[in-house]
Coordinates of C-alpha atoms in Angstrom, one line a residue:
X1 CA 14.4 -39.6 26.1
X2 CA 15.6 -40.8 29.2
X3 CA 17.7 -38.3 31.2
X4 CA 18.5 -40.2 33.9
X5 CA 22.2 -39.9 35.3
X6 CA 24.6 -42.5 35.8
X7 CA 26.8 -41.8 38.8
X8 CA 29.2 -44.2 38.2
X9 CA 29.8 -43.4 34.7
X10 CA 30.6 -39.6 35.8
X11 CA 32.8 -40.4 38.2
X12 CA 34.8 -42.4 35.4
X13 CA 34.6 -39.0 33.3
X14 CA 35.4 -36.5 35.6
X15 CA 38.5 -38.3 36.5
X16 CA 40.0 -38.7 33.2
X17 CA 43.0 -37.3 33.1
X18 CA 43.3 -34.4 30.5
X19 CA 47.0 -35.5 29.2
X20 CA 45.4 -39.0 28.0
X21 CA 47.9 -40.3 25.4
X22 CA 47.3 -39.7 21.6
X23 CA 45.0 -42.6 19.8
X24 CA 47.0 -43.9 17.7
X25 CA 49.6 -43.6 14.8
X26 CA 47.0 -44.2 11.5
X27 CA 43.8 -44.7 10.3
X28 CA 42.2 -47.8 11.5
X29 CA 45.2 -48.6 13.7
X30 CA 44.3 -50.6 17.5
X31 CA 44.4 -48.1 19.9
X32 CA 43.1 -48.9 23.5
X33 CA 42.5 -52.2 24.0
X34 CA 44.2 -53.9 21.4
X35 CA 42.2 -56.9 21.4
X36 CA 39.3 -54.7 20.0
X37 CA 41.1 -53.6 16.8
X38 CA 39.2 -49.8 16.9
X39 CA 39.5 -46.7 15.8
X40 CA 39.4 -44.5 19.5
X41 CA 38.1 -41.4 18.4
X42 CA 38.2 -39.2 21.8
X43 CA 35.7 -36.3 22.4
X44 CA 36.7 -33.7 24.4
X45 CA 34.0 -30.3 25.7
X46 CA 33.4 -28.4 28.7
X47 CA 31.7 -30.5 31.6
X48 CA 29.7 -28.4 33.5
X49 CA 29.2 -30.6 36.4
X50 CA 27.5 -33.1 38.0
X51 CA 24.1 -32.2 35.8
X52 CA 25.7 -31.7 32.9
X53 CA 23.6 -31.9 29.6
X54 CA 26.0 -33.1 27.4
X55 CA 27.4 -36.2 29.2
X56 CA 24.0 -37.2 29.3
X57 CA 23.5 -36.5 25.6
X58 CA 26.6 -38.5 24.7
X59 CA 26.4 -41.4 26.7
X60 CA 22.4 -41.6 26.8
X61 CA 21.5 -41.2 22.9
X62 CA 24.6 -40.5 20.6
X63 CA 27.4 -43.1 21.7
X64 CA 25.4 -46.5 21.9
X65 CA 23.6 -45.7 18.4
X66 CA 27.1 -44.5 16.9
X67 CA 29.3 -47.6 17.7
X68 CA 26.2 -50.0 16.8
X69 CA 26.2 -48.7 13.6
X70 CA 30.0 -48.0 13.6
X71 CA 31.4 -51.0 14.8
X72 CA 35.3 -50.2 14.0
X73 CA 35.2 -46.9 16.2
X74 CA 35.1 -46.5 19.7
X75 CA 33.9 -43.2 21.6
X76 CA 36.4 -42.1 24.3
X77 CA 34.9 -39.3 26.5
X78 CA 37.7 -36.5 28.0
X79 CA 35.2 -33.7 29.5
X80 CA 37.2 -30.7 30.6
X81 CA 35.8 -29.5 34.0
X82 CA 36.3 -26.4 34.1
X83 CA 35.7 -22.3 34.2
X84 CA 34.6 -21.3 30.7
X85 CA 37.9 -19.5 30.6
X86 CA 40.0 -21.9 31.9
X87 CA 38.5 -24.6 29.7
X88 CA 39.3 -22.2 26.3
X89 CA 42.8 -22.4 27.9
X90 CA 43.4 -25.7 28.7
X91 CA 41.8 -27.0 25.0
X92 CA 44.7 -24.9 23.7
X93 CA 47.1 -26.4 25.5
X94 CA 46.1 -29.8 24.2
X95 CA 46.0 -28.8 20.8
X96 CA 49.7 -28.3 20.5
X97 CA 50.9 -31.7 20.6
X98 CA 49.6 -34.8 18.8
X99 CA 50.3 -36.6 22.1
X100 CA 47.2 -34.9 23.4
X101 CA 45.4 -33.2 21.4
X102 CA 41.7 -35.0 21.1
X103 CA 40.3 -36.2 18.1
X104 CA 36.7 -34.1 17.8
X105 CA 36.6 -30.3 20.5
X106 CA 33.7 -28.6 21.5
X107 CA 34.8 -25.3 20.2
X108 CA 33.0 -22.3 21.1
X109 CA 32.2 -20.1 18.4
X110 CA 33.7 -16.9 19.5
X111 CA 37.0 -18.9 20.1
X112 CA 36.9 -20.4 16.4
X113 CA 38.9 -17.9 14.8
X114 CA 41.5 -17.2 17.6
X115 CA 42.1 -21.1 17.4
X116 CA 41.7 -21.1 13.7
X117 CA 44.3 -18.1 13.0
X118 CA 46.9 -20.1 15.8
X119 CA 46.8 -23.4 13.6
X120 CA 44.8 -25.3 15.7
X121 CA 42.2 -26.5 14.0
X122 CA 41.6 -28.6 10.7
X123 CA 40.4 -26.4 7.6
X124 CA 37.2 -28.1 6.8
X125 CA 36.5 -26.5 3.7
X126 CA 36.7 -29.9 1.5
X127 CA 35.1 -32.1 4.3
X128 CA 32.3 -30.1 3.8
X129 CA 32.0 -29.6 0.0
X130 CA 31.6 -33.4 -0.3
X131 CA 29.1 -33.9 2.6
X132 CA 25.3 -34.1 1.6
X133 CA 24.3 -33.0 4.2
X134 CA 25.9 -29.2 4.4
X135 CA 22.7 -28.0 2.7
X136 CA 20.9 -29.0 5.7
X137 CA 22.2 -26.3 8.0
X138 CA 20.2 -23.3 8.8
X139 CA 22.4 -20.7 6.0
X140 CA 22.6 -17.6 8.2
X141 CA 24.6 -20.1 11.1
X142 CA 27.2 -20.7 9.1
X143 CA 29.2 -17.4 9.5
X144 CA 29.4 -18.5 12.4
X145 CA 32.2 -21.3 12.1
X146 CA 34.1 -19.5 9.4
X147 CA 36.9 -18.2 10.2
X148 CA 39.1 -14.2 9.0
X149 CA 40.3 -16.3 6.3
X150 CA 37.1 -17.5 5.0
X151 CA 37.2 -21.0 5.6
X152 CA 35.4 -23.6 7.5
X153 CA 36.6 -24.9 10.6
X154 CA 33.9 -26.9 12.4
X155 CA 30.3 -27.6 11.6
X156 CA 27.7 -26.2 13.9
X157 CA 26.6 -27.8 17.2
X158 CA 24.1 -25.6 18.3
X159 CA 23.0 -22.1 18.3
X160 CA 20.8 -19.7 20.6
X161 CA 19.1 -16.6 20.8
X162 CA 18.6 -13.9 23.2
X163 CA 15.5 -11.7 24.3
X164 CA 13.7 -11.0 27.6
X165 CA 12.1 -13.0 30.3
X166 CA 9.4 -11.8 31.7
X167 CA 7.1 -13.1 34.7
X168 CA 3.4 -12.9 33.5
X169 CA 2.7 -13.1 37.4
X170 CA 4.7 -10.0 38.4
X171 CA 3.6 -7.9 35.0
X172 CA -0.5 -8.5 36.0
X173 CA 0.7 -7.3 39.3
X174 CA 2.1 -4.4 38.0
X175 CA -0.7 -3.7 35.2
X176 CA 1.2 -5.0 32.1
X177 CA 0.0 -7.5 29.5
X178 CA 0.2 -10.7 29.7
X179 CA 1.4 -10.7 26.2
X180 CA 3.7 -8.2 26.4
X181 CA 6.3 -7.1 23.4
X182 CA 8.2 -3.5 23.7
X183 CA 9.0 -2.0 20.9
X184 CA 11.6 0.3 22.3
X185 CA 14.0 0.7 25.3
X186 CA 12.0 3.3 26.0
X187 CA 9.3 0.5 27.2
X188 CA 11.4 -1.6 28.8
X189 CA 12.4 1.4 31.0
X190 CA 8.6 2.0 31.3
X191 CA 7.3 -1.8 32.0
X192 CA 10.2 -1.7 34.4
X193 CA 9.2 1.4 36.4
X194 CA 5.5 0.0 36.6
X195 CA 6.7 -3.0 38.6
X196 CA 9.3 -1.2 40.9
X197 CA 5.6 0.9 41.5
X198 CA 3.8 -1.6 42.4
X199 CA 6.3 -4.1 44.6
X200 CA 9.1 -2.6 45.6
X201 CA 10.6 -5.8 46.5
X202 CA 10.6 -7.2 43.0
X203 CA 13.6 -6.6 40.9
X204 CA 12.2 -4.7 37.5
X205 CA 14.8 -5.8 35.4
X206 CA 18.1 -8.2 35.4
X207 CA 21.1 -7.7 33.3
X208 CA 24.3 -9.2 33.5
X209 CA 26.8 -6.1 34.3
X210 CA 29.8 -8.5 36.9
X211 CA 32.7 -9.3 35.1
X212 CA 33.1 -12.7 37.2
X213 CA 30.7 -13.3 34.4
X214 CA 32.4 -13.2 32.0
X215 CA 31.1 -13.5 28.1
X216 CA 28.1 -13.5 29.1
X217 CA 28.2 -9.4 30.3
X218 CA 29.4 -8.6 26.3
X219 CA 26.9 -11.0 24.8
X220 CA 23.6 -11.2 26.7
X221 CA 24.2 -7.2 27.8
X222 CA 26.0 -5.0 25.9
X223 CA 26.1 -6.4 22.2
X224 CA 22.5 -6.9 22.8
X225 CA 21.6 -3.3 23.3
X226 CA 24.7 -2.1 20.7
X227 CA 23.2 -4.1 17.8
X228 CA 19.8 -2.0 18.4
X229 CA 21.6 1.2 17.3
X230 CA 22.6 2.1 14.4
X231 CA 26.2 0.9 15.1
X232 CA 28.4 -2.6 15.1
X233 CA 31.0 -3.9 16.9
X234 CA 33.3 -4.2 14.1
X235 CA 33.7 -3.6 10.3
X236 CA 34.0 -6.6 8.9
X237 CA 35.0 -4.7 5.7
X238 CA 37.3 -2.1 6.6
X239 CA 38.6 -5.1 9.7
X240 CA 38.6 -2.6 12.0
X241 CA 36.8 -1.9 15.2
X242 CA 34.1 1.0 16.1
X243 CA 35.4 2.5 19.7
X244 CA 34.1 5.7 18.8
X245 CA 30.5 6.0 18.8
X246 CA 27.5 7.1 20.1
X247 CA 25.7 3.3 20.2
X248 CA 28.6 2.5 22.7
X249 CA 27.6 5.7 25.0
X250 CA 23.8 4.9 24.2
X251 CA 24.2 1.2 25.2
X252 CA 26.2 2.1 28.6
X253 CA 23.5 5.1 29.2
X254 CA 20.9 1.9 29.3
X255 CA 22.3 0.2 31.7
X256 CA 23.4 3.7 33.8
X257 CA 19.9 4.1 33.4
X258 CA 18.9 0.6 35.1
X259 CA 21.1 0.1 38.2
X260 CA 22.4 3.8 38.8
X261 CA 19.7 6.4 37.7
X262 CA 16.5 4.4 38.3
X263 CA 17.7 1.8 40.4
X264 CA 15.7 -0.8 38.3
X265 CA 17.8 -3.3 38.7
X266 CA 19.0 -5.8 41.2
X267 CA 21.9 -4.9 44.1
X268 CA 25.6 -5.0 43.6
X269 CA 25.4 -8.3 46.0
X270 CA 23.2 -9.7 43.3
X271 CA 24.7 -8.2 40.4
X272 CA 28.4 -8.0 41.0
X273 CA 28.4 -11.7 42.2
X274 CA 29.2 -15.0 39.6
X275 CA 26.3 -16.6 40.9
X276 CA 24.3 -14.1 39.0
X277 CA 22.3 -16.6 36.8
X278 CA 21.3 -19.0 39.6
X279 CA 20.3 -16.7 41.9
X280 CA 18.0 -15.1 39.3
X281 CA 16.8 -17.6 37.1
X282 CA 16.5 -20.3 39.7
X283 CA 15.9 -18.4 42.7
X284 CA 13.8 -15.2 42.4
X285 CA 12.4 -15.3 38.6
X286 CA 10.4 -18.6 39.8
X287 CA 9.4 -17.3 42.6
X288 CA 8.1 -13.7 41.2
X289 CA 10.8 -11.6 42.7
X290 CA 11.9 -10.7 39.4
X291 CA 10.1 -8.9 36.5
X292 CA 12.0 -9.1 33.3
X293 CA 16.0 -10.9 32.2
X294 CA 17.9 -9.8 29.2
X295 CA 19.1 -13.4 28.5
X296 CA 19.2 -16.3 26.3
X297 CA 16.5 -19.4 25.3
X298 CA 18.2 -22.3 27.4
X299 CA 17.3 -20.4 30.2
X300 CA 13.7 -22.0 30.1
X301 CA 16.2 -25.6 31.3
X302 CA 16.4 -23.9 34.3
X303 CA 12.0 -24.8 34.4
X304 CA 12.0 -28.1 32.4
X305 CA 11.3 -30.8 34.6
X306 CA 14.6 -32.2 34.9
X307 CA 15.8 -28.8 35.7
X308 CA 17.1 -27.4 38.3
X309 CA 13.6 -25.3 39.2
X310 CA 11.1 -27.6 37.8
X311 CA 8.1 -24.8 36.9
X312 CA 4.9 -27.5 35.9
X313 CA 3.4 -24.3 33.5
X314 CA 6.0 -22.5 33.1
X315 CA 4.3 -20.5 29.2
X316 CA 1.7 -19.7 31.3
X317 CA 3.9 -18.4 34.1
X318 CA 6.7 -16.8 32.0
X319 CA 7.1 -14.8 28.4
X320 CA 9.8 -14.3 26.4
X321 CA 10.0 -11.3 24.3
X322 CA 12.0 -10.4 21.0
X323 CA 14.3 -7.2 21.9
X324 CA 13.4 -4.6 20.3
X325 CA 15.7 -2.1 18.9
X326 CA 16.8 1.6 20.5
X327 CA 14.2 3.3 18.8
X328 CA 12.2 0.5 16.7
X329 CA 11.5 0.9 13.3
X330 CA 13.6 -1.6 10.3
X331 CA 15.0 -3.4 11.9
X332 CA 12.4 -3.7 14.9
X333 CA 14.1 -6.2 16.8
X334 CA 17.6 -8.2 17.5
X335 CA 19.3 -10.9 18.7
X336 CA 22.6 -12.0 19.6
X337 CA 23.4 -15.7 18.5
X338 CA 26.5 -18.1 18.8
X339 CA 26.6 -21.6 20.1
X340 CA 29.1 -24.5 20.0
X341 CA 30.7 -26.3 17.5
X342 CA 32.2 -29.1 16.7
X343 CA 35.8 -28.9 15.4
X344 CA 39.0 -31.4 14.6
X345 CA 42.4 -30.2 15.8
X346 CA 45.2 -30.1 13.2
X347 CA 47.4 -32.3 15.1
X348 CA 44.4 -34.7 15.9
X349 CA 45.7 -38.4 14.1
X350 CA 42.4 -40.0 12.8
X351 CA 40.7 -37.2 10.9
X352 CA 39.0 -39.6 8.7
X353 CA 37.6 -41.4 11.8
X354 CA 37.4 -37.9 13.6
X355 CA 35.0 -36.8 10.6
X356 CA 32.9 -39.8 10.4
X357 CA 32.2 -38.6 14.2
X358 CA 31.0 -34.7 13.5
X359 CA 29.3 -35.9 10.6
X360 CA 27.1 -38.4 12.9
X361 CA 27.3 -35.7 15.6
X362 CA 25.5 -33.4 13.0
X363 CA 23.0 -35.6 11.9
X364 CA 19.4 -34.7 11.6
X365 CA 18.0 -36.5 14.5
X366 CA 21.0 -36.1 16.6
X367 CA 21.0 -32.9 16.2
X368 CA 17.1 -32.4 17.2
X369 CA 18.1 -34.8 20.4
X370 CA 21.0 -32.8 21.0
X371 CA 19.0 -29.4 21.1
X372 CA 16.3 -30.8 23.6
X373 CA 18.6 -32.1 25.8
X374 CA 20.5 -29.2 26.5
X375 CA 17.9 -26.3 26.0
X376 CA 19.0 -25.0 23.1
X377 CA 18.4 -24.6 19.2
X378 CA 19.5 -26.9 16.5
X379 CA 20.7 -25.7 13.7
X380 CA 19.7 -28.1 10.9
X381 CA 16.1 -26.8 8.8
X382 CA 15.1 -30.5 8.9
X383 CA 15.5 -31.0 12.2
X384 CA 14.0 -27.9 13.5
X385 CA 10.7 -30.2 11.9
X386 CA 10.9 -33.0 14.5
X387 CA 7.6 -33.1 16.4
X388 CA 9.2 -33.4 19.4
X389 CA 11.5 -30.4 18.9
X390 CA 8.7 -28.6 18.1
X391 CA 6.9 -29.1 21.1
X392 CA 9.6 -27.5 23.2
X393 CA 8.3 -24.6 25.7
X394 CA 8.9 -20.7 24.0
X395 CA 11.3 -22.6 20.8
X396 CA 9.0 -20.6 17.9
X397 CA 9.7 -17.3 19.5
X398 CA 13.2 -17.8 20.1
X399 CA 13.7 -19.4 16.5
X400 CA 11.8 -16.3 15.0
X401 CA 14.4 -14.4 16.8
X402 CA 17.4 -15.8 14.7
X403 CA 16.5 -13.3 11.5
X404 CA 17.4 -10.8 13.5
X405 CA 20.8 -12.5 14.4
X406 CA 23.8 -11.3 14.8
X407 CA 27.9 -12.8 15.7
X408 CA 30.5 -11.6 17.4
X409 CA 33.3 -10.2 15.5
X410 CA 35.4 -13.1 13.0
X411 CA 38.6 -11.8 14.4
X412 CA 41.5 -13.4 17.0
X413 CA 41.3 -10.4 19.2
X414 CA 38.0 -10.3 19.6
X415 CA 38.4 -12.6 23.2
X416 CA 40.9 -9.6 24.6
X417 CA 38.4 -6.7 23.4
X418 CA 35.3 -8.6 25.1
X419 CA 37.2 -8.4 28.6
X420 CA 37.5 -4.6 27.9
X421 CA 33.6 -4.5 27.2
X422 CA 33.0 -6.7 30.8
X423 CA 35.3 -4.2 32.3
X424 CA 33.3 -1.0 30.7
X425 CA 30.1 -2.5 31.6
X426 CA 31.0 -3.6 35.4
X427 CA 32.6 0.2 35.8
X428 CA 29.0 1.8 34.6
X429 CA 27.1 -0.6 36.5
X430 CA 28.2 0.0 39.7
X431 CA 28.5 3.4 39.5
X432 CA 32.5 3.8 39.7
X433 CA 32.8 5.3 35.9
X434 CA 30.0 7.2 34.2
X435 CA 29.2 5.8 30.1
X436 CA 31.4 8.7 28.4
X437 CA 34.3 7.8 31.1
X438 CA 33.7 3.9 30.5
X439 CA 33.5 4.5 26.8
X440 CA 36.6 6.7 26.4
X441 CA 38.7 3.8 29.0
X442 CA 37.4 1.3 26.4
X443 CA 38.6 2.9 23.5
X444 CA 42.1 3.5 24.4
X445 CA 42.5 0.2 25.6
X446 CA 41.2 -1.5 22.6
X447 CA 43.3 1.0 20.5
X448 CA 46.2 -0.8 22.4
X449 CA 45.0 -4.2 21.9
X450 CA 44.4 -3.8 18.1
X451 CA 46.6 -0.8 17.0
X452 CA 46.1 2.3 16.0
X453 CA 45.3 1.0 12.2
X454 CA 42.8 -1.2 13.3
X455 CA 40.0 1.0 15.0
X456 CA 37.3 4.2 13.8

């Protein structure tokens, strides 16, 4: 699959304006260019830049196989380029009014519910019952694209999962395995130590701790390590959420532990900085000034040969091991997963059209195509069986990871209480709060965010 980029068709993208006009008044109505007679169905997710996967993806493979075989619709493309945070702002804005809202939104899947609960989004619930191909989806995925209510309000674009990178180059160094898997933090801590031993100009271990970061910090950091205790983020039974306990102190303690106590991880410069991930992943992993990174599977893009490090044997240069919980035992190991979605606004005026598109969007092969191009994992069964899906670098370790899995919380204020975690996680990282002051600033403030009924 050809990943060539077209320079002239980005520069048509990135300067669409965001405001386009709405599509049309009905189904089947000429909007655009009249002389066509189609359907514009107008697609609208977070561009990334000049590289970005999913431009590619669209233009390259999806749109000229979609409007062959769908000859009275016509693919607009309105990227957003944008901050993750500004993007989940500016979708909202569009949302409000049919003049321009898009038809299909990349939605990401901790914002489903916030944008579900606001009336944003289409209940998908009979779309779905009536679609053969719902069965298809990997089962345990699903949760995440329904919403408080318990309804469905997009179909699953792709998913991830999370464990640690580790350079085989810098662990032989140190006197580790090559095929290394810890079964507790406890050997994380120790593998991590051994390095720092034997190079003190490696970094031991990486974790996201700035809040420049953003999601990233609660999702690849801290509700990695909380899911390895014996405590949750949230009751999904009782709705309320856990600011009291020790897995929040134990989690913060772990990361105290790394930058503060051992000094295991990388400077503030490094740490406390939004170029984090670059400098890391395509800087100093590849170039064995790292040991180990708490992060996610599309990480290994950063290698591929179209990436931004090209690394020609990268599984025989790099590992990528399952967390393992606090203490091991059942379960031993755990994952954090989430991904995008596909979704239709309410006020978006060709939902039958819009439909046809996530439905194509979701098909088996696309999906597979999807999943390669951007690094990540699909989340079809059937398509997870394509030979060339298969044959992706580390993809059956970071699949085995998903029956581990867990989501963020299925609650609209679950976006507000994630800042509080970036802000508890920065505060212990660099050394300004210590985990019980951190965890008691956290609690108070979500207690204000959620009310006084709503948190143990």
């Amino acid at each position: 699959m050809s990943m060539k980029r077209k320079a002239l068709s980005l520069l048509s993208l990135l300067t669409l304006p965001m405001v386009l006009a709405a599509c049309g008044n009905s189904e089947g109505s000429s909007n655009g260019d009249g002389a066509e007679g189609k359907t514009e169905i107008k697609i609208t997710w977070r561009n990334t830049g000049e590289n970005d996967k999913m431009t590619q993806y669209l233009e390259e493979t999806f749109i000229p196989q979609f409007e062959k075989e769908n000859e009275d619709i016509k693919i607009v493309l309105s990227p957003i380029t944008a901050s993750e945070g500004d993007y989940f702002s500016k979708v909202a804005l569009s949302m409000q009014s049919e003049s321009t809202a898009p038809d299909v939104v990349a939605e990401d899947s901790f914002m489903l519910n916030s944008d579900a609960n606001a009336g944003y989004l289409t209940n998908l619930d009979e779309y779905v019952a009536d679609w053969d191909q719902w069965d298809k989806y990997t089962e345990n995925l699903k949760a995440g694209v329904i919403a408080e209510d318990g309804s469905t309000y997009a179909i699953p674009g792709t998913s991830d999962s999370r464990g640690i990178w580790y350079n085989k180059n810098v662990f032989k160094k140190a006197g580790l395995p090559e095929d290394w898997q810890p079964t507790t933090w406890g050997e994380i801590i120790e593998a991590a130590e051994a390095i720092k031993a034997s190079d003190e100009n490696v970094i031991p271990l990486g974790l996201g701790v700035a809040k420049a970061n953003g999601e990233s910090v609660s999702m690849q950091t801290f509700q990695m390590l909380l899911y390895g205790t014996q405590d949750t983020l949230f009751d999904s039974e009782t709705r309320k959420w856990q600011v009291n306990t020790q897995g929040i102190i134990d989690s913060l303690a772990f990361i105290d532990e790394v930058y503060n106590q051992k000094q295991l991880g990388p400077s503030l410069s490094v740490a406390i900085n939004s170029n984090y991930g670059s400098v890391m992943f395509q800087d100093k992993f590849p170039n064995d000034e790292v040991g180990m990174l708490l992060d996610g599977f599309w990480s290994a893009g950063n290698w591929a040969e179209n990436g931004a490090t090209p690394v020609e044997n990268m599984t025989e240069r790099f590992g990528f091991a399952a967390m393992p919980t606090q203490n091991g035992g059942e379960p031993p190991f755990t994952t954090m997963s989430g991904g995008w979605t596909w979704a239709i606004p309410e006020k978006a005026q060709n939902k039958e059209a819009s439909w046809r598109v996530v439905q194509a969007l979701g098909g088996k092969e696309q999906q597979a195509a999807r999943a390669i191009a951007e690094g990540n994992l699909t989340v079809r069964d059937d398509s997870a069986e394509i030979a060339e899906y298969k044959e992706q670098p580390f993809i059956e370790q970071a699949t085995s990871f998903l029956q581990y899995a867990h989501f963020r919380p299925a609650d609209d204020k679950y976006p507000n209480v994630s800042v509080e975690i970036q802000t508890m996680v920065e505060a212990v990282a660099t050394g300004s709060k210590t985990p019980e002051e951190a965890a008691s600033d956290y609690a108070a403030n979500v207690t204000r965010i959620v009310g006084d009924d709503a948190v143990n």
